[in-house]
Amino acid sequence: MARRARPTRDKSVPHADFEERFQLFVDNVRDYAIFMTDADCRIVTWNAGVERLLGYTESEFIGRALEVVFVPEDVASGAAGREVTTARETGRSEDERWHLRKDGSRYWASGVLTALRDDDGRLRGFAKVMRDITERKLAEEERKQLLQLEQQARKEAEAANRVRDQFLAMVSHELRTPLNAILGWARLLEGQQFEPERAKHAVETIGRNAALQAKLIDDLLDVSRILAGTLTMERRPVELTPIIQASVDSLSPDARAKNVTIDCRLHPTEVAIPGDPRRLHQILWNLLSNAVKFTPSGGHISIELRQDETKAFLSVSDTGAGISPEFLPRVFEPFSQADMSIQREQGGLGLGLAIVRHLVQQHGGAISASSLGVGHGATFTVELPLTPVRTEPTVGGSLTTDLQVALDGVRVVVVENDADSRDVLIATLELAGASVRDAGTAAEGFDLIGADVPDVIVCDIGLPREDGFTFIKRLRALPADRGGTVPAAALTAYTRPEDRLRALEAGYQIHLAKPLEPSELAAAVATLAGKVPTKPA
């Protein structure tokens, strides 16, 4: 039979009344589970809070062992027994832990286990008081998780800020370095009279560094387009051998300057794939320029092209610096370089290989890198699908730079607000034989065209007050005898595919991206004027 708890009472209150009131209190408390056990930890009392908290009726609960309220892992680890031992030795034991309900669900409770002794000090049993604080526990856990997430987010933000600051510092360094050479030699040429050989060296240095800076800007823009998902490509049958040769030819001067030899093994010599000639050239140029950059004097670079029934395999190997095993898995990640310190020997933004991987994947191919380690060179292998149907391949016109263009008798109006850029455009066209009139604004351009309609118009898009888009739309609204049908080339530093499309839709026939090779400008004007460029004799 269940025993009732016997509390210490006020002597002025009759004994029976006190016990009755105490039992009423225990029985009616529903927020706390209050029960007692005998000395062997068998449960002998029950209250309504037990049913509410634990799910047991009185008949289901009385007679069970105290361990029934503990989760199995606490019973197995001895935690339940230690709680009883502490209460027996010290009089009470407090805890907060997970407990078990009748239906097997768990709840987090705070509890006190008190030893019950008679007047002679003999242990008669234990009293247990428990309260469900699961909501508080879950709220605390949520706060801890939020704090951990906040701390992790702060660490990631701090790390991202460090990477950003490091990258911006690197970008600044890489852009300023060629500018230093360009500006320095330009100032010297302006104020000094050099012997012809020294002057030639100065001009070559300016051109080389200007091309390098343009490449850095192009890489940044390409990565931005890749991240935005706006990088577009043409698809047509393309022969790989001319593209390989064009890349080798463009980098041969740098290789010779470092006493690095380049060997091509193209078997077979005719391999056609579906792709974008300009982007394929970009892939080859990046791989080959990296090989030249990281190969020391006296080193060797080999290019091999082979194919099977379905794929072309192009590998670029060098005897250069090699790649450490730790860095090899990250070699194609953007902004990733083995040496990011200020003491690093090689420049660059760490974007080239990331762009190469994306372009290869856009062609339906794959790229891999291998190296035996630092100092043992590296090999990059590109796999590309072959063209299913053999057609006559062509190479993009952007690779053709050895044309002679004669613009004798061609009348050109150049509209460009930047004076230095305008001077270069005028000099390029006049050297090819064109007659050039120039304007710095759209309004001035209209005045020139109204006075004498030209054969070709070259107009910058970023004009002040009235931009090149508005200019060409106004021009196309005029009758032919006032210049409404004059072919025009848009010249702009806005080089996204959507910029090109917008220029063509506005009324231009050709979209030219800055910076512009002189031969490219002359060829564009010749095309618009109906003249055919010719190969040099």
XYZ file of C-alpha atoms in Angstrom:
537
model
C 0.000 0.000 0.000
C 1.294 3.487 -0.824
C 2.752 5.496 2.017
C 2.011 9.117 2.576
C 4.819 11.602 3.221
C 5.077 12.801 6.828
C 6.309 16.390 6.958
C 7.458 18.265 10.056
C 4.406 20.064 11.475
C 3.578 22.987 13.672
C 2.667 21.526 17.127
C -0.273 23.940 17.387
C -1.972 22.294 14.380
C -3.665 18.965 15.070
C -1.680 16.109 13.595
C -4.464 14.658 11.459
C -5.408 18.038 10.006
C -1.811 18.835 9.108
C -1.224 15.542 7.310
C -4.499 15.945 5.430
C -3.625 19.478 4.300
C -0.140 18.448 3.249
C -1.446 15.523 1.245
C -4.048 17.758 -0.438
C -1.220 20.119 -1.418
C 0.912 17.331 -2.907
C -2.025 15.716 -4.693
C -3.138 18.961 -6.321
C 0.234 20.255 -7.499
C 0.241 19.683 -11.255
C 3.312 21.684 -12.358
C 5.638 19.436 -10.368
C 5.933 15.667 -10.269
C 6.277 14.813 -6.568
C 6.722 11.229 -5.419
C 8.525 9.136 -2.822
C 10.341 5.827 -2.763
C 11.234 3.353 -0.064
C 14.831 2.725 1.006
C 15.254 0.353 -1.966
C 14.195 3.097 -4.410
C 10.800 1.545 -5.150
C 8.150 4.214 -5.826
C 5.486 4.336 -3.078
C 3.583 7.609 -3.711
C 2.134 9.493 -6.679
C 0.601 12.895 -7.393
C -1.292 14.478 -10.290
C 1.912 16.144 -11.497
C 3.367 12.674 -12.155
C 0.590 11.881 -14.599
C 0.821 15.289 -16.245
C 4.603 15.231 -16.579
C 5.386 11.510 -16.904
C 2.127 10.076 -18.227
C 1.675 7.415 -15.508
C -1.518 6.825 -13.563
C -1.177 6.023 -9.878
C -1.554 2.251 -10.370
C 0.990 2.261 -13.239
C 3.569 4.241 -11.286
C 3.618 2.898 -7.725
C 5.890 -0.075 -7.285
C 8.266 0.766 -10.120
C 11.968 1.389 -9.605
C 13.169 4.998 -9.512
C 15.216 4.310 -12.680
C 11.966 4.334 -14.714
C 12.178 8.124 -15.033
C 15.799 8.115 -16.301
C 16.823 7.735 -19.955
C 18.538 4.412 -20.783
C 21.985 5.930 -21.320
C 21.940 7.518 -17.837
C 20.928 4.211 -16.311
C 23.676 2.399 -18.236
C 26.327 4.959 -17.300
C 25.404 4.852 -13.626
C 24.198 8.464 -13.494
C 20.906 7.418 -11.841
C 22.742 5.432 -9.187
C 25.141 8.277 -8.478
C 22.220 10.618 -7.846
C 20.830 8.222 -5.220
C 24.277 7.796 -3.647
C 24.762 11.555 -3.382
C 21.348 12.011 -1.763
C 22.031 9.160 0.703
C 25.449 10.568 1.669
C 24.744 14.306 1.678
C 20.981 14.450 2.200
C 20.044 15.717 -1.267
C 21.040 15.693 -4.916
C 20.112 18.257 -7.572
C 20.309 17.768 -11.310
C 19.157 18.959 -14.708
C 19.040 16.254 -17.331
C 16.937 14.506 -19.919
C 14.235 12.208 -18.476
C 11.846 9.663 -19.941
C 8.048 9.670 -20.140
C 5.831 6.620 -20.273
C 5.391 6.989 -24.069
C 9.164 7.057 -24.603
C 9.423 10.783 -25.310
C 12.050 12.840 -23.551
C 11.896 16.048 -21.598
C 14.451 18.210 -19.819
C 13.738 18.535 -16.108
C 15.265 20.046 -13.020
C 14.981 17.754 -10.051
C 15.805 17.394 -6.374
C 16.165 13.996 -4.684
C 16.016 14.212 -0.908
C 16.853 11.438 1.560
C 14.085 10.758 4.149
C 15.252 9.656 7.620
C 13.333 8.999 10.817
C 14.054 10.449 14.222
C 16.708 7.779 14.785
C 18.498 8.656 11.517
C 17.517 5.519 9.705
C 16.978 5.898 5.927
C 13.304 5.384 5.212
C 13.345 6.362 1.519
C 13.672 9.290 -0.886
C 11.479 12.151 -2.060
C 11.745 13.322 -5.674
C 10.507 16.674 -6.984
C 10.742 17.304 -10.741
C 9.778 20.167 -13.025
C 9.615 20.174 -16.838
C 11.874 22.965 -18.196
C 12.181 21.623 -21.750
C 11.093 24.900 -23.330
C 13.727 26.800 -21.378
C 16.344 24.207 -22.319
C 15.423 24.393 -26.004
C 15.470 28.190 -25.863
C 18.935 28.082 -24.290
C 20.123 25.621 -26.927
C 18.701 27.851 -29.636
C 20.484 30.852 -28.145
C 23.718 28.866 -28.027
C 23.283 27.807 -31.637
C 22.495 31.358 -32.689
C 25.555 32.571 -30.794
C 27.708 29.920 -32.463
C 26.279 30.810 -35.864
C 26.867 34.499 -35.181
C 30.435 33.806 -34.075
C 31.009 31.606 -37.115
C 29.482 34.240 -39.405
C 31.711 36.877 -37.815
C 34.790 34.697 -38.346
C 33.788 34.050 -41.944
C 33.123 37.752 -42.513
C 36.481 38.661 -40.986
C 38.181 36.029 -43.130
C 36.309 37.293 -46.212
C 37.356 40.852 -45.384
C 40.975 39.752 -45.081
C 40.766 37.917 -48.414
C 39.038 40.922 -49.988
C 41.618 43.365 -48.655
C 44.435 41.062 -49.745
C 42.888 40.657 -53.170
C 42.269 44.398 -53.620
C 45.859 45.079 -52.601
C 47.022 42.486 -55.130
C 44.770 43.940 -57.863
C 46.101 47.413 -57.116
C 49.664 46.129 -57.293
C 49.105 44.214 -60.529
C 47.380 47.154 -62.243
C 49.832 49.766 -61.008
C 52.922 47.784 -62.017
C 52.344 47.992 -65.801
C 51.082 51.549 -65.358
C 54.432 52.438 -63.803
C 56.279 51.231 -66.888
C 53.803 52.877 -69.267
C 53.799 56.234 -67.496
C 57.521 56.197 -66.824
C 58.609 55.536 -70.398
C 55.951 57.903 -71.754
C 57.348 60.723 -69.593
C 60.921 59.899 -70.636
C 60.010 59.805 -74.321
C 58.250 63.108 -73.901
C 61.223 64.889 -72.352
C 64.305 63.085 -73.720
C 65.890 62.355 -77.061
C 66.830 58.671 -77.093
C 68.879 56.815 -79.667
C 66.630 54.721 -81.968
C 67.331 51.406 -80.207
C 66.439 52.826 -76.782
C 63.318 54.522 -78.143
C 62.224 51.266 -79.775
C 62.701 49.468 -76.457
C 60.594 52.131 -74.698
C 57.740 51.794 -77.201
C 57.832 47.991 -76.982
C 57.749 48.185 -73.189
C 54.747 50.525 -73.257
C 52.904 48.241 -75.669
C 53.715 45.087 -73.689
C 52.564 46.562 -70.392
C 49.419 48.054 -71.904
C 48.536 44.607 -73.260
C 49.219 43.090 -69.836
C 46.921 45.561 -68.137
C 44.193 44.917 -70.708
C 44.554 41.183 -69.996
C 44.154 41.764 -66.246
C 40.990 43.775 -66.834
C 39.621 41.154 -69.219
C 40.220 38.428 -66.618
C 38.348 40.399 -63.964
C 35.439 40.980 -66.331
C 35.366 37.326 -67.404
C 35.237 36.143 -63.786
C 32.428 38.608 -63.114
C 30.500 37.228 -66.103
C 31.151 33.659 -65.009
C 29.830 34.378 -61.515
C 26.788 36.138 -62.994
C 26.209 33.353 -65.524
C 26.378 35.772 -68.472
C 29.525 34.558 -70.242
C 28.450 33.595 -73.768
C 30.219 31.676 -76.537
C 29.814 30.947 -80.215
C 29.545 27.357 -81.468
C 30.968 26.331 -84.816
C 33.453 23.774 -86.167
C 36.962 25.018 -85.345
C 40.368 23.619 -86.306
C 42.627 23.471 -83.261
C 46.011 23.563 -85.016
C 45.801 27.213 -86.247
C 44.676 28.292 -82.762
C 47.608 26.471 -81.153
C 50.009 28.035 -83.631
C 48.550 31.523 -83.082
C 49.003 31.143 -79.317
C 52.591 29.927 -79.764
C 53.382 32.786 -82.137
C 51.992 35.410 -79.740
C 54.055 34.108 -76.802
C 57.240 33.142 -78.636
C 58.894 36.546 -78.036
C 58.402 36.164 -74.265
C 59.748 32.609 -74.400
C 62.804 33.656 -76.410
C 63.474 36.495 -73.986
C 63.682 33.914 -71.177
C 65.629 31.391 -73.295
C 62.730 28.944 -73.049
C 62.079 26.592 -75.973
C 58.588 25.574 -77.126
C 58.074 22.283 -78.918
C 54.796 21.341 -80.647
C 53.824 17.729 -81.339
C 50.534 17.789 -83.221
C 49.301 14.307 -84.172
C 47.210 14.512 -86.241
C 47.590 18.034 -87.536
C 43.892 18.408 -88.376
C 41.599 18.184 -85.352
C 38.198 19.911 -85.483
C 35.961 20.554 -82.490
C 32.714 22.507 -81.967
C 33.594 25.715 -80.142
C 34.299 29.413 -79.944
C 37.613 30.323 -81.672
C 38.221 33.326 -79.439
C 37.588 31.371 -76.229
C 39.693 28.429 -77.409
C 42.514 30.859 -78.098
C 42.012 32.228 -74.583
C 42.344 28.707 -73.140
C 45.568 28.008 -75.052
C 47.029 31.440 -74.377
C 46.432 31.164 -70.628
C 47.964 27.698 -70.351
C 50.958 28.607 -72.494
C 51.552 31.986 -70.831
C 51.511 30.272 -67.415
C 54.071 27.774 -68.670
C 56.314 30.575 -69.961
C 55.875 32.555 -66.732
C 56.833 29.704 -64.415
C 59.596 28.114 -66.514
C 63.103 29.405 -65.732
C 65.781 30.295 -68.276
C 66.931 27.296 -70.259
C 63.665 25.450 -69.624
C 61.440 23.643 -72.068
C 57.707 23.681 -72.886
C 55.999 20.994 -74.938
C 52.550 21.122 -76.507
C 50.967 17.869 -77.632
C 47.719 17.366 -79.551
C 46.227 13.927 -80.109
C 42.778 12.417 -80.483
C 40.781 9.213 -80.215
C 37.408 8.429 -81.768
C 35.434 10.937 -79.704
C 37.843 13.378 -78.020
C 40.788 15.647 -78.631
C 43.524 15.734 -75.993
C 45.692 18.825 -75.682
C 48.477 18.936 -73.101
C 50.868 21.742 -72.148
C 53.888 20.566 -70.149
C 56.792 22.566 -68.756
C 59.999 22.059 -66.797
C 59.196 24.967 -64.509
C 58.384 25.650 -60.866
C 55.921 22.783 -60.456
C 52.979 22.596 -58.069
C 53.050 21.417 -54.464
C 50.774 18.482 -53.509
C 48.982 20.765 -51.019
C 48.115 23.375 -53.645
C 47.363 21.036 -56.563
C 43.674 20.413 -55.567
C 43.081 24.221 -55.487
C 44.953 25.161 -58.636
C 41.741 25.896 -60.608
C 40.030 27.914 -57.858
C 39.558 31.649 -58.570
C 41.861 34.106 -56.759
C 43.994 31.131 -55.708
C 47.776 31.293 -55.839
C 50.380 29.108 -54.168
C 52.256 32.237 -53.036
C 50.068 35.177 -51.984
C 52.822 37.039 -50.139
C 54.304 40.372 -51.108
C 57.600 38.580 -51.748
C 56.119 36.343 -54.446
C 58.202 36.030 -57.578
C 55.360 35.850 -60.113
C 52.560 38.340 -60.603
C 48.980 37.864 -61.717
C 45.565 37.743 -60.081
C 45.161 33.971 -59.874
C 42.204 34.045 -62.270
C 43.583 32.543 -65.468
C 43.233 28.859 -64.613
C 39.778 29.367 -63.094
C 38.655 30.998 -66.339
C 40.274 28.208 -68.358
C 38.410 25.528 -66.405
C 35.073 27.305 -66.958
C 35.697 27.776 -70.685
C 36.738 24.138 -71.099
C 33.596 22.993 -69.284
C 31.479 25.291 -71.473
C 32.923 23.418 -74.461
C 31.763 20.136 -72.932
C 35.292 19.186 -71.938
C 37.427 18.701 -68.844
C 40.840 19.869 -67.654
C 43.284 18.323 -65.205
C 46.631 19.287 -63.696
C 49.491 17.070 -62.611
C 52.904 17.711 -61.092
C 55.531 15.718 -59.253
C 55.952 18.637 -56.868
C 57.794 21.925 -56.492
C 60.671 22.193 -58.954
C 59.485 19.329 -61.150
C 57.324 21.127 -63.711
C 53.630 20.694 -64.421
C 51.302 19.332 -67.078
C 47.817 20.606 -67.901
C 45.649 18.351 -70.060
C 42.466 19.500 -71.794
C 39.902 17.038 -73.166
C 37.463 18.364 -75.767
C 34.727 16.563 -77.757
C 35.324 16.259 -81.491
C 33.021 17.721 -84.120
C 30.416 15.031 -84.964
C 30.117 16.077 -88.611
C 33.196 17.154 -90.546
C 32.756 20.587 -92.107
C 35.208 23.207 -93.253
C 36.471 24.795 -90.003
C 37.206 28.453 -89.602
C 39.172 30.461 -87.113
C 37.738 33.638 -85.614
C 38.712 36.898 -87.230
C 40.090 38.182 -83.923
C 43.111 35.920 -84.497
C 43.954 37.487 -87.836
C 46.329 40.344 -87.152
C 48.692 40.289 -90.128
C 46.480 42.138 -92.619
C 47.483 45.194 -94.622
C 44.604 47.651 -94.821
C 44.468 50.446 -97.379
C 41.899 53.142 -96.606
C 42.898 55.526 -99.376
C 40.005 57.826 -100.191
C 37.834 56.663 -97.273
C 36.291 59.610 -95.409
C 35.807 58.895 -91.702
C 34.208 60.893 -88.901
C 35.505 59.934 -85.442
C 33.377 60.935 -82.428
C 35.320 60.393 -79.189
C 35.312 62.629 -76.113
C 38.667 61.443 -74.689
C 41.342 63.490 -76.443
C 44.139 60.917 -76.101
C 41.969 58.102 -77.426
C 40.771 60.329 -80.252
C 44.370 61.113 -81.257
C 45.210 57.408 -81.463
C 42.134 56.703 -83.592
C 42.993 59.575 -85.960
C 46.633 58.509 -86.267
C 45.687 54.876 -86.946
C 43.206 55.734 -89.685
C 45.381 58.404 -91.309
C 48.361 56.035 -91.428
C 46.112 53.621 -93.348
C 45.279 56.404 -95.819
C 41.886 57.591 -94.558
C 40.727 61.188 -94.445
C 39.607 61.841 -90.855
C 37.501 64.551 -89.227
C 36.969 64.362 -85.478
C 34.502 65.540 -82.848
C 34.413 65.409 -79.048
C 30.626 65.355 -78.594
C 27.569 64.006 -80.372
C 26.463 67.538 -81.296
C 29.832 68.279 -82.922
C 29.614 64.961 -84.752
C 26.215 65.883 -86.188
C 27.619 69.198 -87.399
C 30.462 67.416 -89.224
C 28.122 64.878 -90.825
C 25.671 67.590 -91.847
C 28.424 69.589 -93.528
C 29.780 66.611 -95.496
C 28.398 63.075 -95.219
C 31.325 60.643 -94.598
C 31.816 57.064 -95.793
C 32.185 55.610 -92.265
C 31.500 56.775 -88.711
C 33.421 55.590 -85.641
C 31.625 56.667 -82.472
C 32.361 56.153 -78.784
C 29.384 55.049 -76.662
C 30.305 56.895 -73.463
C 29.898 60.448 -74.702
C 28.982 63.369 -72.408
C 25.452 64.831 -72.436
C 24.310 62.664 -75.381
C 25.694 59.114 -75.487
C 26.517 57.025 -78.527
C 23.222 55.126 -78.426
C 21.164 58.316 -78.691
C 23.536 59.645 -81.344
C 23.097 56.662 -83.675
C 19.320 56.522 -83.167
C 19.023 60.192 -84.140
C 21.312 59.615 -87.110
C 19.302 56.612 -88.351
C 16.155 58.780 -88.296
C 17.687 61.076 -90.961
C 17.345 60.549 -94.738
C 20.216 58.905 -96.601
C 21.460 62.141 -98.170
C 21.979 63.574 -94.681
C 23.861 60.556 -93.292
C 21.014 58.306 -92.147
C 22.480 55.205 -93.790
C 26.230 55.758 -93.212
C 27.777 52.541 -91.809
C 29.013 53.044 -88.251
C 31.204 51.266 -85.715
C 30.527 51.539 -81.992
C 33.719 51.943 -79.974
C 33.289 51.249 -76.263
C 34.798 49.924 -73.059
C 31.446 48.246 -72.328
C 32.223 44.720 -73.529
C 29.441 42.476 -72.229
C 27.396 40.468 -74.750
C 24.355 42.557 -73.893
C 26.389 45.732 -74.617
C 27.271 44.413 -78.070
C 23.643 43.466 -78.749
C 22.399 46.856 -77.605
C 24.859 48.639 -79.919
C 23.791 46.577 -82.926
C 20.112 47.035 -82.138
C 20.626 50.799 -81.808
C 21.905 51.015 -85.390
C 25.656 50.279 -85.436
C 27.002 47.656 -87.836
C 30.097 46.721 -85.788
C 30.873 46.703 -82.035
C 34.551 47.355 -81.184
C 35.770 46.806 -77.633
C 38.472 48.923 -76.018
C 41.436 48.545 -75.867
C 41.650 48.165 -79.621
C 44.513 46.981 -81.798
C 45.219 49.487 -84.620
C 44.921 46.702 -87.219
C 41.500 45.766 -85.831
C 40.237 49.331 -86.163
C 41.569 49.677 -89.693
C 40.073 46.328 -90.704
C 36.672 47.292 -89.265
C 36.616 50.592 -91.155
C 37.730 48.819 -94.332
C 34.875 46.323 -93.927
C 32.318 49.095 -93.426
C 33.715 51.003 -96.422
C 33.558 47.902 -98.614
C 37.335 47.546 -98.972
C 38.992 44.122 -98.673
C 42.082 43.769 -96.461
C 44.934 41.862 -98.082
C 47.720 39.626 -96.837
C 51.184 41.226 -96.854
C 53.435 40.266 -99.740
